[in-house]
PDB file of C-alpha atoms and ligand atoms in Angstrom:
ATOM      1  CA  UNK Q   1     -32.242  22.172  -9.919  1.00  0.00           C
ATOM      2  CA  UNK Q   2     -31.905  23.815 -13.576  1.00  0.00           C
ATOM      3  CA  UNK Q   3     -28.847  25.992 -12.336  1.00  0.00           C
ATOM      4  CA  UNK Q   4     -26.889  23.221 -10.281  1.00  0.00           C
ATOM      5  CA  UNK Q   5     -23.480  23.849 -10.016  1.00  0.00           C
ATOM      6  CA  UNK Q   6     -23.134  19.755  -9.352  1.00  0.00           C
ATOM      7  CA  UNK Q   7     -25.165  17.298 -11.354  1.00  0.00           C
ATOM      8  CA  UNK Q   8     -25.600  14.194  -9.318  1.00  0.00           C
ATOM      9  CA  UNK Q   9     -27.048  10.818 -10.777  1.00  0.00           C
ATOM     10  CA  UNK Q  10     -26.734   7.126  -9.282  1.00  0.00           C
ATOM     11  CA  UNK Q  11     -27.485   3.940 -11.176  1.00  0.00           C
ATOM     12  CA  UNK Q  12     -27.057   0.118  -9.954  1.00  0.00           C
ATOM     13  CA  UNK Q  13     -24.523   1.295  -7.783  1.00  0.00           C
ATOM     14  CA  UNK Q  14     -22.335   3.593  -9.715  1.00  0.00           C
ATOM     15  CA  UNK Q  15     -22.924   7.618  -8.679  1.00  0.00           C
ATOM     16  CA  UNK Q  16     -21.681  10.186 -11.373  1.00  0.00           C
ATOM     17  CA  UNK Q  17     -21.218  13.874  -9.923  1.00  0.00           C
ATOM     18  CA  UNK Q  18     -20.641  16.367 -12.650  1.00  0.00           C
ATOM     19  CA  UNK Q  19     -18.804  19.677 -12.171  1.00  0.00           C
ATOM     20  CA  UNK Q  20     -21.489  21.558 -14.338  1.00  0.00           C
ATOM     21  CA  UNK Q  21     -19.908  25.282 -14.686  1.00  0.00           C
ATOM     22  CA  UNK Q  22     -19.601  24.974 -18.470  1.00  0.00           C
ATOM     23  CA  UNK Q  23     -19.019  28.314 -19.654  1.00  0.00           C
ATOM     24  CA  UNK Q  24     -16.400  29.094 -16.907  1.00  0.00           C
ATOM     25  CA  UNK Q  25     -14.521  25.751 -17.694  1.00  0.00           C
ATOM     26  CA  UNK Q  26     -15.742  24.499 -14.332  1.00  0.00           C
ATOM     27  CA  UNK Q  27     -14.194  26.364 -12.253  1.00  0.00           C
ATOM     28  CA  UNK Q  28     -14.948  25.997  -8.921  1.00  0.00           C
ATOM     29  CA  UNK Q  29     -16.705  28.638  -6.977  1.00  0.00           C
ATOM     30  CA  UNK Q  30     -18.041  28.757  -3.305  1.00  0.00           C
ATOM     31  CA  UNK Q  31     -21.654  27.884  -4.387  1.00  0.00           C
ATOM     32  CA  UNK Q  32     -20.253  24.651  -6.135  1.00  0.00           C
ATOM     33  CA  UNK Q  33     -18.050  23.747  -3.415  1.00  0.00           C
ATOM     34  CA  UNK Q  34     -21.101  23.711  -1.207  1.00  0.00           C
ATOM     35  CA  UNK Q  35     -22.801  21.422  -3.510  1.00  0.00           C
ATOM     36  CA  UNK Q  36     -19.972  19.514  -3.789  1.00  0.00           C
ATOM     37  CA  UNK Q  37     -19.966  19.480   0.151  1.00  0.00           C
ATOM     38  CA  UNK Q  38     -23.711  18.231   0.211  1.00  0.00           C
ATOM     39  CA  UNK Q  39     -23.357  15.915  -2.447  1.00  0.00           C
ATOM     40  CA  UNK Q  40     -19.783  13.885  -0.900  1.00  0.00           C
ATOM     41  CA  UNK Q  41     -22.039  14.154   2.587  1.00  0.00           C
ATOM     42  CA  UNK Q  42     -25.186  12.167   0.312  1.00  0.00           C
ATOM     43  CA  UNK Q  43     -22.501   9.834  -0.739  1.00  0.00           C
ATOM     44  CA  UNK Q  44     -20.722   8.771   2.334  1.00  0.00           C
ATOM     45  CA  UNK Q  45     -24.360   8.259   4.101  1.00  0.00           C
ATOM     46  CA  UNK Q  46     -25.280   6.001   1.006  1.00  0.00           C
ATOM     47  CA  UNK Q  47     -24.354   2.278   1.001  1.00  0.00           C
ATOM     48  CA  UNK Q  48     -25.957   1.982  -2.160  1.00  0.00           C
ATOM     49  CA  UNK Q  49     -23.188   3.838  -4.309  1.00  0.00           C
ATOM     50  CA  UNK Q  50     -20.469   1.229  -4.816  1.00  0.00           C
ATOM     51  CA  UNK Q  51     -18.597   3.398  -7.140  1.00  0.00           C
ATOM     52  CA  UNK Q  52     -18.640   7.407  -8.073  1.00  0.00           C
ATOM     53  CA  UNK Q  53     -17.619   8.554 -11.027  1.00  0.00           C
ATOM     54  CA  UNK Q  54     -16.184  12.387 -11.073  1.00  0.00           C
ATOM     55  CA  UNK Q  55     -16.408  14.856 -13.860  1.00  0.00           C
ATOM     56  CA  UNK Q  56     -16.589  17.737 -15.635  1.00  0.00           C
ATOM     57  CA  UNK Q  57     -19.355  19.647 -18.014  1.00  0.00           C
ATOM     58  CA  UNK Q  58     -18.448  20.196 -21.414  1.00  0.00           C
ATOM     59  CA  UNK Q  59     -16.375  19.826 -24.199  1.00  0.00           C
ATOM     60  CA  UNK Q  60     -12.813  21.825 -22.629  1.00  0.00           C
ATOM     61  CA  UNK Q  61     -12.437  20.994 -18.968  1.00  0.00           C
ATOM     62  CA  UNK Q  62     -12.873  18.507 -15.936  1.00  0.00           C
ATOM     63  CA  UNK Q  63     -12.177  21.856 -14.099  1.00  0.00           C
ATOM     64  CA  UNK Q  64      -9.933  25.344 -14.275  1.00  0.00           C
ATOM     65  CA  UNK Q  65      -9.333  25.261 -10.513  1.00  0.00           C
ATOM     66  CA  UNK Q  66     -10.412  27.474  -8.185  1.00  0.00           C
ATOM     67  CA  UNK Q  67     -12.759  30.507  -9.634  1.00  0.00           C
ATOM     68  CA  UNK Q  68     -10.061  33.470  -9.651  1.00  0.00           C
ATOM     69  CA  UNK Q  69     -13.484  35.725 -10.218  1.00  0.00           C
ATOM     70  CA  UNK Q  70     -14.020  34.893  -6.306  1.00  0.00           C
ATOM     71  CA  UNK Q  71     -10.122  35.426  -4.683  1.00  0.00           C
ATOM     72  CA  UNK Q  72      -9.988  38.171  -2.194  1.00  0.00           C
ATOM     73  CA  UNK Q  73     -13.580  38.204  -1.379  1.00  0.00           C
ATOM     74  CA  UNK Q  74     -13.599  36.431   1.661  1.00  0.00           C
ATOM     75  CA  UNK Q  75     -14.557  38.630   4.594  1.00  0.00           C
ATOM     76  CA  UNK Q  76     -11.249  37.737   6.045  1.00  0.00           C
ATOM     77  CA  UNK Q  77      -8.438  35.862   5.933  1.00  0.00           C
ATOM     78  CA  UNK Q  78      -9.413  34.117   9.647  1.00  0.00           C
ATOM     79  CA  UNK Q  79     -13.056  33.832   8.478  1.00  0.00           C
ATOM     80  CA  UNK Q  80     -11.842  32.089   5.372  1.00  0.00           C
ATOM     81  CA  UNK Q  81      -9.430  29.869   7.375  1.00  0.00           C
ATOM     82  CA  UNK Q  82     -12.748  29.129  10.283  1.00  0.00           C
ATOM     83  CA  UNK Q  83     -14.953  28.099   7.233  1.00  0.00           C
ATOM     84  CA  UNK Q  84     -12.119  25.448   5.716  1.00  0.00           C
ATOM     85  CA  UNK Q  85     -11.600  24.437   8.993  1.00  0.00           C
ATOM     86  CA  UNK Q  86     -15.282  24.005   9.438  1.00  0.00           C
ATOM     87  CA  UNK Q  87     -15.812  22.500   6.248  1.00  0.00           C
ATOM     88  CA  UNK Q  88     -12.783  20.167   5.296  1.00  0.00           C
ATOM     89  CA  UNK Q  89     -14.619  19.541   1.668  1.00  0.00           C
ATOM     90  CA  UNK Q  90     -11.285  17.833   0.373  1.00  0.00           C
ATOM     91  CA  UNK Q  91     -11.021  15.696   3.628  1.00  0.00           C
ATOM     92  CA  UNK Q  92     -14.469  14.560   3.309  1.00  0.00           C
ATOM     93  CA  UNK Q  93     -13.838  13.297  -0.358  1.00  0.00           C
ATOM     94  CA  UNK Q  94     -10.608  11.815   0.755  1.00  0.00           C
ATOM     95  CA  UNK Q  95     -12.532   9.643   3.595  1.00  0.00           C
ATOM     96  CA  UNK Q  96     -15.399   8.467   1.403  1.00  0.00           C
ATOM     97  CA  UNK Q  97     -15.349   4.533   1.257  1.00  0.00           C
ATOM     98  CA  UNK Q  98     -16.640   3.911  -2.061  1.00  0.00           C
ATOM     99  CA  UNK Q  99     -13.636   3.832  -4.732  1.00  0.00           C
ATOM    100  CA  UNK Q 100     -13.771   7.373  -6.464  1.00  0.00           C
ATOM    101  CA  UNK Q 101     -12.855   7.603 -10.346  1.00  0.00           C
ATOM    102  CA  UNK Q 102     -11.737  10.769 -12.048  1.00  0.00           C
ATOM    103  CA  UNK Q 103     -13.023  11.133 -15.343  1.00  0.00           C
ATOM    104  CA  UNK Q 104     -10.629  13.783 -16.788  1.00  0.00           C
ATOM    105  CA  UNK Q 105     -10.834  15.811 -20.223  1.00  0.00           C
ATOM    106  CA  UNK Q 106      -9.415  19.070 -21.446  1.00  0.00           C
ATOM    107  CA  UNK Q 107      -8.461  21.119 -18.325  1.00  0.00           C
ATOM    108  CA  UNK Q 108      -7.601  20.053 -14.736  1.00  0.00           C
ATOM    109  CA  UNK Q 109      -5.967  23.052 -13.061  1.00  0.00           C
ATOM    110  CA  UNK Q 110      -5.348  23.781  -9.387  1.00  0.00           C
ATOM    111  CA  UNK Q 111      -8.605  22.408  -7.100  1.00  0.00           C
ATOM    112  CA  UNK Q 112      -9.336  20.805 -10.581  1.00  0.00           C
ATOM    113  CA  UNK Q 113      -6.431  18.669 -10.505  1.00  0.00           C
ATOM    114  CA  UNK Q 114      -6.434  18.535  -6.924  1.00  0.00           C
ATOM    115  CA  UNK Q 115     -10.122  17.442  -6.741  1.00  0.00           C
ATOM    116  CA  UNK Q 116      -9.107  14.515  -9.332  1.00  0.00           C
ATOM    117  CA  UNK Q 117      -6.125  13.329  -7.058  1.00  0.00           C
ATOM    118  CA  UNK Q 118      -8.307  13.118  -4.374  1.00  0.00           C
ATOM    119  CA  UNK Q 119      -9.895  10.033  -6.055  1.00  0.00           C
ATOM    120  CA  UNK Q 120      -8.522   6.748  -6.534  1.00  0.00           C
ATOM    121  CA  UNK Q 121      -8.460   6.075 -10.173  1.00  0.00           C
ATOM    122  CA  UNK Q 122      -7.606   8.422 -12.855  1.00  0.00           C
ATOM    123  CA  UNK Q 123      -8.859   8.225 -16.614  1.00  0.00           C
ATOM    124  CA  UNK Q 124      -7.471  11.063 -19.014  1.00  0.00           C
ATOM    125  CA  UNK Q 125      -8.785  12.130 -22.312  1.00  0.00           C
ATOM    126  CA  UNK Q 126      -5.737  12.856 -24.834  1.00  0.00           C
ATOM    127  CA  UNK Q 127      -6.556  16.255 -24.688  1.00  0.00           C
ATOM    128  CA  UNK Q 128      -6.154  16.970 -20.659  1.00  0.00           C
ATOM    129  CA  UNK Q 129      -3.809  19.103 -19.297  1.00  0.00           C
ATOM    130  CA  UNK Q 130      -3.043  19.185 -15.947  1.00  0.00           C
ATOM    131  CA  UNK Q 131      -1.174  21.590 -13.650  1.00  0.00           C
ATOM    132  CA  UNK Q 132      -1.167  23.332 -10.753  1.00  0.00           C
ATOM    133  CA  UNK Q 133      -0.886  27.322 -11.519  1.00  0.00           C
ATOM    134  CA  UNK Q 134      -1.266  28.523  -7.600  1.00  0.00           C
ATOM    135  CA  UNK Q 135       2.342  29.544  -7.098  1.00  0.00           C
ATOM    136  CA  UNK Q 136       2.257  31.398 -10.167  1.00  0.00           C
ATOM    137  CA  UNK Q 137      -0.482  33.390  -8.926  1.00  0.00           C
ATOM    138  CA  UNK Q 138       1.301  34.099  -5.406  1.00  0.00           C
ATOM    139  CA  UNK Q 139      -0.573  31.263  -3.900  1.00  0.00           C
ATOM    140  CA  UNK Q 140       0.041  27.962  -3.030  1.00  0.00           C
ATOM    141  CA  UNK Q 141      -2.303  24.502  -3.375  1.00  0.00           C
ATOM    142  CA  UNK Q 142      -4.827  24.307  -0.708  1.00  0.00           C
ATOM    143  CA  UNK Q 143      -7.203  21.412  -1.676  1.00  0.00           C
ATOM    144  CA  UNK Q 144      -4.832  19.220  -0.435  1.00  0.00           C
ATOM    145  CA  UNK Q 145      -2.176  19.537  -3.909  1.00  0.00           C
ATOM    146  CA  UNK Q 146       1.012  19.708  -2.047  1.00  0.00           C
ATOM    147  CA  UNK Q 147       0.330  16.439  -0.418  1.00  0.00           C
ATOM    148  CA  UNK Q 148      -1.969  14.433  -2.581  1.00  0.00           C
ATOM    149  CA  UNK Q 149       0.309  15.002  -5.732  1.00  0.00           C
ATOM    150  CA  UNK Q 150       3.583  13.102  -4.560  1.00  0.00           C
ATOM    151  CA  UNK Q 151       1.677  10.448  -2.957  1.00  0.00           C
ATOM    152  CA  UNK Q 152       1.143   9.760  -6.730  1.00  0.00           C
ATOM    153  CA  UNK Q 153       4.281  10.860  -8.429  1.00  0.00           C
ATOM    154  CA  UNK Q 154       7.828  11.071  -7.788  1.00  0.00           C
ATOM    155  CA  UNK Q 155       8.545  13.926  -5.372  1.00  0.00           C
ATOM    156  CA  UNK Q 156      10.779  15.610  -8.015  1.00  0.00           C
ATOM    157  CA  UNK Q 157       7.955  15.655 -10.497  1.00  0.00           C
ATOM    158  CA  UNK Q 158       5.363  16.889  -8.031  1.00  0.00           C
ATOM    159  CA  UNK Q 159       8.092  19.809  -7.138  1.00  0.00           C
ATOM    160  CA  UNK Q 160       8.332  20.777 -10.638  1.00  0.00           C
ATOM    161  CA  UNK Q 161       4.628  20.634 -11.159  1.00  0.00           C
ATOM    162  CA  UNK Q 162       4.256  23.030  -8.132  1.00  0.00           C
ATOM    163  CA  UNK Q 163       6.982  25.174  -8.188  1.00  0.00           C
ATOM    164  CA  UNK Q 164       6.373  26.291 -11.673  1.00  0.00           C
ATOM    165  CA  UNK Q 165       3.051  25.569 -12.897  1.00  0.00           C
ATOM    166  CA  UNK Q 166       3.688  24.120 -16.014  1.00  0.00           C
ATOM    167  CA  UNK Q 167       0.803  21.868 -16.993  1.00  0.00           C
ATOM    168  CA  UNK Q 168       1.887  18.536 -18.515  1.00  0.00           C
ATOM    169  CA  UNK Q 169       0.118  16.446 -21.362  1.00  0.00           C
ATOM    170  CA  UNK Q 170      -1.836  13.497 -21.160  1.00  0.00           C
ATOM    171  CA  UNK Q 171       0.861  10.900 -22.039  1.00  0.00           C
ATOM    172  CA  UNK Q 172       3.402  12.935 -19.600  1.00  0.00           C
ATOM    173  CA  UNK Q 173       1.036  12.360 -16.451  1.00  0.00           C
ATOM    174  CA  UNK Q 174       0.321   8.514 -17.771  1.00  0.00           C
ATOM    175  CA  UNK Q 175       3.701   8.040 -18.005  1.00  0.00           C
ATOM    176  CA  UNK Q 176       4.641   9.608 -14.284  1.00  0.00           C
ATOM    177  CA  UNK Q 177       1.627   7.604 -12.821  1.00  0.00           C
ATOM    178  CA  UNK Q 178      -0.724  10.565 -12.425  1.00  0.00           C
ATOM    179  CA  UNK Q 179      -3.321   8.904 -14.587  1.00  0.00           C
ATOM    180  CA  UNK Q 180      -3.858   5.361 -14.549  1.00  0.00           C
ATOM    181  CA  UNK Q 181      -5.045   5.120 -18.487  1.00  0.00           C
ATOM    182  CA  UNK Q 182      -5.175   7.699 -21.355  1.00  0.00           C
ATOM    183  CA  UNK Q 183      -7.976   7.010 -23.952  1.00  0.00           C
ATOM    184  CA  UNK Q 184      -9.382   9.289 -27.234  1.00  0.00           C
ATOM    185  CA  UNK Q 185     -11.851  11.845 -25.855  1.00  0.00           C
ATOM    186  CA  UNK Q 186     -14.855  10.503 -27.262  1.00  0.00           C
ATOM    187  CA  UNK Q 187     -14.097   7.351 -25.360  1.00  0.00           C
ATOM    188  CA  UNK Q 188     -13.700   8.994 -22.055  1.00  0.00           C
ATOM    189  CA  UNK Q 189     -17.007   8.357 -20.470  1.00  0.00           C
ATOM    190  CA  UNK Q 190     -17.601   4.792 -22.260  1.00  0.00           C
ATOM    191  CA  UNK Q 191     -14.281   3.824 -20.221  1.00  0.00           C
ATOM    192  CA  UNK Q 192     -14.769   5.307 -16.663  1.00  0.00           C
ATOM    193  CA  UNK Q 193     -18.820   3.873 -16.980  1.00  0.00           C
ATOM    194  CA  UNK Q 194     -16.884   0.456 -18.027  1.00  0.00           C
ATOM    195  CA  UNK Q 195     -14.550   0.430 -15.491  1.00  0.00           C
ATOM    196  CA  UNK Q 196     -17.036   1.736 -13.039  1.00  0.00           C
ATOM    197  CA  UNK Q 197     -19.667  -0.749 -13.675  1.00  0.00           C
ATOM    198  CA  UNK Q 198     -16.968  -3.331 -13.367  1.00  0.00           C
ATOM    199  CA  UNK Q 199     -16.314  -2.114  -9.735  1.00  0.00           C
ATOM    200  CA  UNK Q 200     -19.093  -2.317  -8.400  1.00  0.00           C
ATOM    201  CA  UNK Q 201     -19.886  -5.740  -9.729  1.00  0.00           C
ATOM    202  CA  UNK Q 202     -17.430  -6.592  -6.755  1.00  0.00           C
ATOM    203  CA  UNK Q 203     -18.496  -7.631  -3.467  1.00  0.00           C
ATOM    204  CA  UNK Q 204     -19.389  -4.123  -1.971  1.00  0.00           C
ATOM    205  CA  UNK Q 205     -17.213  -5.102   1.385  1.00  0.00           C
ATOM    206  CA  UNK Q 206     -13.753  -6.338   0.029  1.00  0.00           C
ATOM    207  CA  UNK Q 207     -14.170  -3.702  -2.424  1.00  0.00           C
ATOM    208  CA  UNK Q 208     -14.316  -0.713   0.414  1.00  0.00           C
ATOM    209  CA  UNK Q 209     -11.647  -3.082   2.495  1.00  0.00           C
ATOM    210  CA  UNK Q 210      -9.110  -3.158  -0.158  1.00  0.00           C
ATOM    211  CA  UNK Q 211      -9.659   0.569  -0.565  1.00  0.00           C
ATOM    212  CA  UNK Q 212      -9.097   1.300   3.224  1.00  0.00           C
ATOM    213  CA  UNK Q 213      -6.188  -1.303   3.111  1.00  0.00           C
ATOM    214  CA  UNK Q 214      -4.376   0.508   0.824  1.00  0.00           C
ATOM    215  CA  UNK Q 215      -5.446   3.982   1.781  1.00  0.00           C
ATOM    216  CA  UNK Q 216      -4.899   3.693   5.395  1.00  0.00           C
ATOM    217  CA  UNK Q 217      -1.557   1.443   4.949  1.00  0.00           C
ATOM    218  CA  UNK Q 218       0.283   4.015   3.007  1.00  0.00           C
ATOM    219  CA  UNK Q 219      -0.095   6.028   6.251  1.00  0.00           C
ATOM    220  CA  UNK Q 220       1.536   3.539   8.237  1.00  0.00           C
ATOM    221  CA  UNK Q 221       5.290   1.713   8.505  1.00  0.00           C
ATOM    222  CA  UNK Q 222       5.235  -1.553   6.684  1.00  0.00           C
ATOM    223  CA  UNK Q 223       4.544  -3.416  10.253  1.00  0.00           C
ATOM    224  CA  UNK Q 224       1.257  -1.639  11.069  1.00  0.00           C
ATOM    225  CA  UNK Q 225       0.407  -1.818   7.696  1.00  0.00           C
ATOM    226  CA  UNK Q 226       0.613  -5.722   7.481  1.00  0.00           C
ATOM    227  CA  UNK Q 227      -0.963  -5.988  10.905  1.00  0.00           C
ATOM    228  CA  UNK Q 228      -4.150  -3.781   9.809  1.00  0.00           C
ATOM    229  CA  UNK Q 229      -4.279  -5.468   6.751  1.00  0.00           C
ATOM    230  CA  UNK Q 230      -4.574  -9.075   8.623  1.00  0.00           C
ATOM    231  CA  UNK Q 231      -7.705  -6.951  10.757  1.00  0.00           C
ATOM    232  CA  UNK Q 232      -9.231  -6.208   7.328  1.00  0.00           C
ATOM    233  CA  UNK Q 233      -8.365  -9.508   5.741  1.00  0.00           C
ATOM    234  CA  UNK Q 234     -10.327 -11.488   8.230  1.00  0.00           C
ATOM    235  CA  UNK Q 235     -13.251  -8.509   8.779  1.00  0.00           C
ATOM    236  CA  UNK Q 236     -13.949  -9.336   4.430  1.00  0.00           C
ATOM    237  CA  UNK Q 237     -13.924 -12.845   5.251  1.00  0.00           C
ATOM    238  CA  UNK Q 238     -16.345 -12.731   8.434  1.00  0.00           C
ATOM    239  CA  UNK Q 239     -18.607 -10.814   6.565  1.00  0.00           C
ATOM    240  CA  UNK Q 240     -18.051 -12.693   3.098  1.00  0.00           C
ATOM    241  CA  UNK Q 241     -17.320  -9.831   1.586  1.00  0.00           C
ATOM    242  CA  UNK Q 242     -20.618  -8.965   0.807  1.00  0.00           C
ATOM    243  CA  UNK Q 243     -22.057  -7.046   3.079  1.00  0.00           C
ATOM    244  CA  UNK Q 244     -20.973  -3.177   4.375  1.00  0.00           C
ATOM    245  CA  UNK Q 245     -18.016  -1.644   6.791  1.00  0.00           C
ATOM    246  CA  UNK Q 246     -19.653  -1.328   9.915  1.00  0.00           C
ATOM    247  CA  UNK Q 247     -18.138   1.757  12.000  1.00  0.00           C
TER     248      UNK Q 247
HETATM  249  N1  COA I 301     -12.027  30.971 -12.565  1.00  0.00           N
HETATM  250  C1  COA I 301     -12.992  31.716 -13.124  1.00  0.00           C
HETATM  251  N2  COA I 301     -13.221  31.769 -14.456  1.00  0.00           N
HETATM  252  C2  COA I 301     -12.451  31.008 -15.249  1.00  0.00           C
HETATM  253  C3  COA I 301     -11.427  30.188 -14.731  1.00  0.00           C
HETATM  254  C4  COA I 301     -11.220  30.191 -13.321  1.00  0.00           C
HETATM  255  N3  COA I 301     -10.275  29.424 -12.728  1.00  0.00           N
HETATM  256  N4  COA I 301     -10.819  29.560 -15.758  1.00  0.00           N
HETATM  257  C5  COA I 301     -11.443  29.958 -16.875  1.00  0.00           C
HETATM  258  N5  COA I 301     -12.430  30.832 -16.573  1.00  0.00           N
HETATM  259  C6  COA I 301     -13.351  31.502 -17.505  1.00  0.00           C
HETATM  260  C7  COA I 301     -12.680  32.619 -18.282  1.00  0.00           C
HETATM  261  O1  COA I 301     -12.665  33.799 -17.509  1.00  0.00           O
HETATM  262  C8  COA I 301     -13.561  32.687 -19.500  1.00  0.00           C
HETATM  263  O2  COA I 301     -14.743  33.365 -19.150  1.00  0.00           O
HETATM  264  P1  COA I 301     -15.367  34.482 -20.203  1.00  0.00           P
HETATM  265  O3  COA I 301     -15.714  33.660 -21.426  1.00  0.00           O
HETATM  266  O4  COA I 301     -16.543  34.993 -19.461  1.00  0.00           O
HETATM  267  O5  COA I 301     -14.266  35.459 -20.441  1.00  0.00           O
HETATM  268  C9  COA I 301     -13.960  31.238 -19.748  1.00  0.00           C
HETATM  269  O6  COA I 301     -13.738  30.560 -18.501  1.00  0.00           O
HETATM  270  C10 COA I 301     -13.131  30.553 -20.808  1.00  0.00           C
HETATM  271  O7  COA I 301     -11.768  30.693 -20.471  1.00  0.00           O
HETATM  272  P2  COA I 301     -10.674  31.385 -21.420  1.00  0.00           P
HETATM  273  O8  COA I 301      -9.598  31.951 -20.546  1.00  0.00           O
HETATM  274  O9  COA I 301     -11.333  32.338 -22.377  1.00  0.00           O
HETATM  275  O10 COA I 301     -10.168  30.126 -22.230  1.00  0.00           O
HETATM  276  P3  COA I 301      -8.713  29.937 -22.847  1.00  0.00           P
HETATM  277  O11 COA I 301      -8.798  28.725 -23.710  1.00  0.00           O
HETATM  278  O12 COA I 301      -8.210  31.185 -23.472  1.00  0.00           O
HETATM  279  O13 COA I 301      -7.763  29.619 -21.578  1.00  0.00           O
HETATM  280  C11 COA I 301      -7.176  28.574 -19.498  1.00  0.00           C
HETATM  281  C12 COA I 301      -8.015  28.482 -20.786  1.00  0.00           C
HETATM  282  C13 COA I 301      -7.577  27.408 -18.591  1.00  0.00           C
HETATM  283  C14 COA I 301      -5.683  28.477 -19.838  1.00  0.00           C
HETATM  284  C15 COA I 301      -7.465  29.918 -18.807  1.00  0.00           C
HETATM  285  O14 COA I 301      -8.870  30.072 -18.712  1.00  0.00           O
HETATM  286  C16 COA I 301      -6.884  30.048 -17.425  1.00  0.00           C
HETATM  287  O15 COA I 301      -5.687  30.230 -17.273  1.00  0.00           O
HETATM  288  N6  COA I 301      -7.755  29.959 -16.377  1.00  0.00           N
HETATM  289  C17 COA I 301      -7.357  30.142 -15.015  1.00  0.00           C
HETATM  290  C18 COA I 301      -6.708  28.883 -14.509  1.00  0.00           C
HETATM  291  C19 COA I 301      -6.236  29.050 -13.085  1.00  0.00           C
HETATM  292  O16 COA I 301      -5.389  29.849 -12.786  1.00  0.00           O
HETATM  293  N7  COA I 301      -6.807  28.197 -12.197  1.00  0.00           N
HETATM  294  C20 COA I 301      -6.338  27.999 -10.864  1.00  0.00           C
HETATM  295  C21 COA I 301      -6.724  29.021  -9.921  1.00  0.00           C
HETATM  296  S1  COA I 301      -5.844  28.693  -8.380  1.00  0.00           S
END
């Protein structure tokens, strides 16, 4: 589709979804987070796509956040709430199996930043800027920021990033553990393809294992954790770690 809001491609294994609302710095509107919807749905349904890479059109932004163009136009507030609840678009990216990668340039605002921490791996341009402006605007995160963000970051650092909205830099969010590596821009996509082709070179099972060993554990006390790691452990080896999570 010419006019896609979300550009989807796969490739031996490795899926690249592109926020593709240029002009508006990506922002995220309802049409897009349908196609986001449909395209996350594609994904977890796929056992070919190993690896998905996330992010955004052109030259300024992985994503703005949340299209301010749209607030207030929801028939209702409990119509609004009914179609999250319907449609938990954040949820769904947060269950996916396949390890997610954030590819992130220029800027990743609100559900831009909140889409990004959602994924596993983070890879910043030195241009990014990242914040979460939603308080500022009498609002507060709602794709999942106020819990995603100090599951990643100290708690104090998450406050400050949500109580006032200051974006940080690049090097700031490397150096907090928001972002995992910070690379020139022109190098952005040569690094997340590198690192994504070297995921899914992995066996496809231990490499969705590890992720729900990790993911599901940090849920859990240390006890459970151990004890559904030891269930995982010997599920990779009984399948050789080859072959796909079964249900
Ligand atoms: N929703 C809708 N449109 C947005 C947008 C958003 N979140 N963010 C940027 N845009 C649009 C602008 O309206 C502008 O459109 P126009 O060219 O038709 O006027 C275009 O994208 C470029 O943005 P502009 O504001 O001109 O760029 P800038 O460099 O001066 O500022 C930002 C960049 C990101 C600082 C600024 O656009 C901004 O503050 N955006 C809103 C961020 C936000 O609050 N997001 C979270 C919502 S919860």
């Amino acid at each position: 589709m010419p006019d896609a809001t979300i550009l989807y491609e796969k490739r031996e294994g490795v899926a690249r979804v592109t926020l593709n609302r240029p002009a508006v710095l990506n922002a995220i509107n309802m049409r897009m987070r349908d196609e986001l919807w449909e395209v996350a749905t594609a994904i977890r349904d796929d056992p070919g796509v190993r690896v998905v890479i996330f992010k955004g059109a052109g030259d300024r932004a992985f994503s703005a956040g949340a299209d301010i163009s749209e607030f207030g136009t929801a028939p209702s507030y409990v119509e609004s709430r009914r179609a999250r609840h319907q449609r938990d678009l954040w949820g769904l990216i947060l269950s996916l199996e396949a390890p997610l990668i954030a590819a992130i340039h220029g800027y990743a605002l609100g559900a831009g930043i909140e889409l990004a921490l959602c994924c596993d791996l983070r890879i910043a341009s030195d241009d990014a800027r990242l914040g979460l402006p939603e308080v500022g605007l009498g609002y507060i995160p709602s794709a999942g920021g106020t819990q995603t963000l100090p599951r990643h970051v100290p708690p104090g650092i998450a406050m400050q990033m949500i109580l006032t909205g200051d974006p940080i830099d690049a090097s700031t969010a490397l150096r907090h553990g928001l972002v995992q590596r910070v690379v020139p821009h022109e190098r952005l996509y040569d690094e997340a393809e590198s690192l994504a082709r070297s995921l899914a070179s992995r066996a496809p099972l231990a490499l969705r294992l590890a992720k729900r060993a990790v993911v599901n554990g940090l849920e859990l006390p240390l006890a459970a954790g151990l004890a559904l790691e030891r269930r995982l452990a010997q599920r990779a080896l009984a399948g050789g770690g080859a072959g796909l999570i079964e249900a």
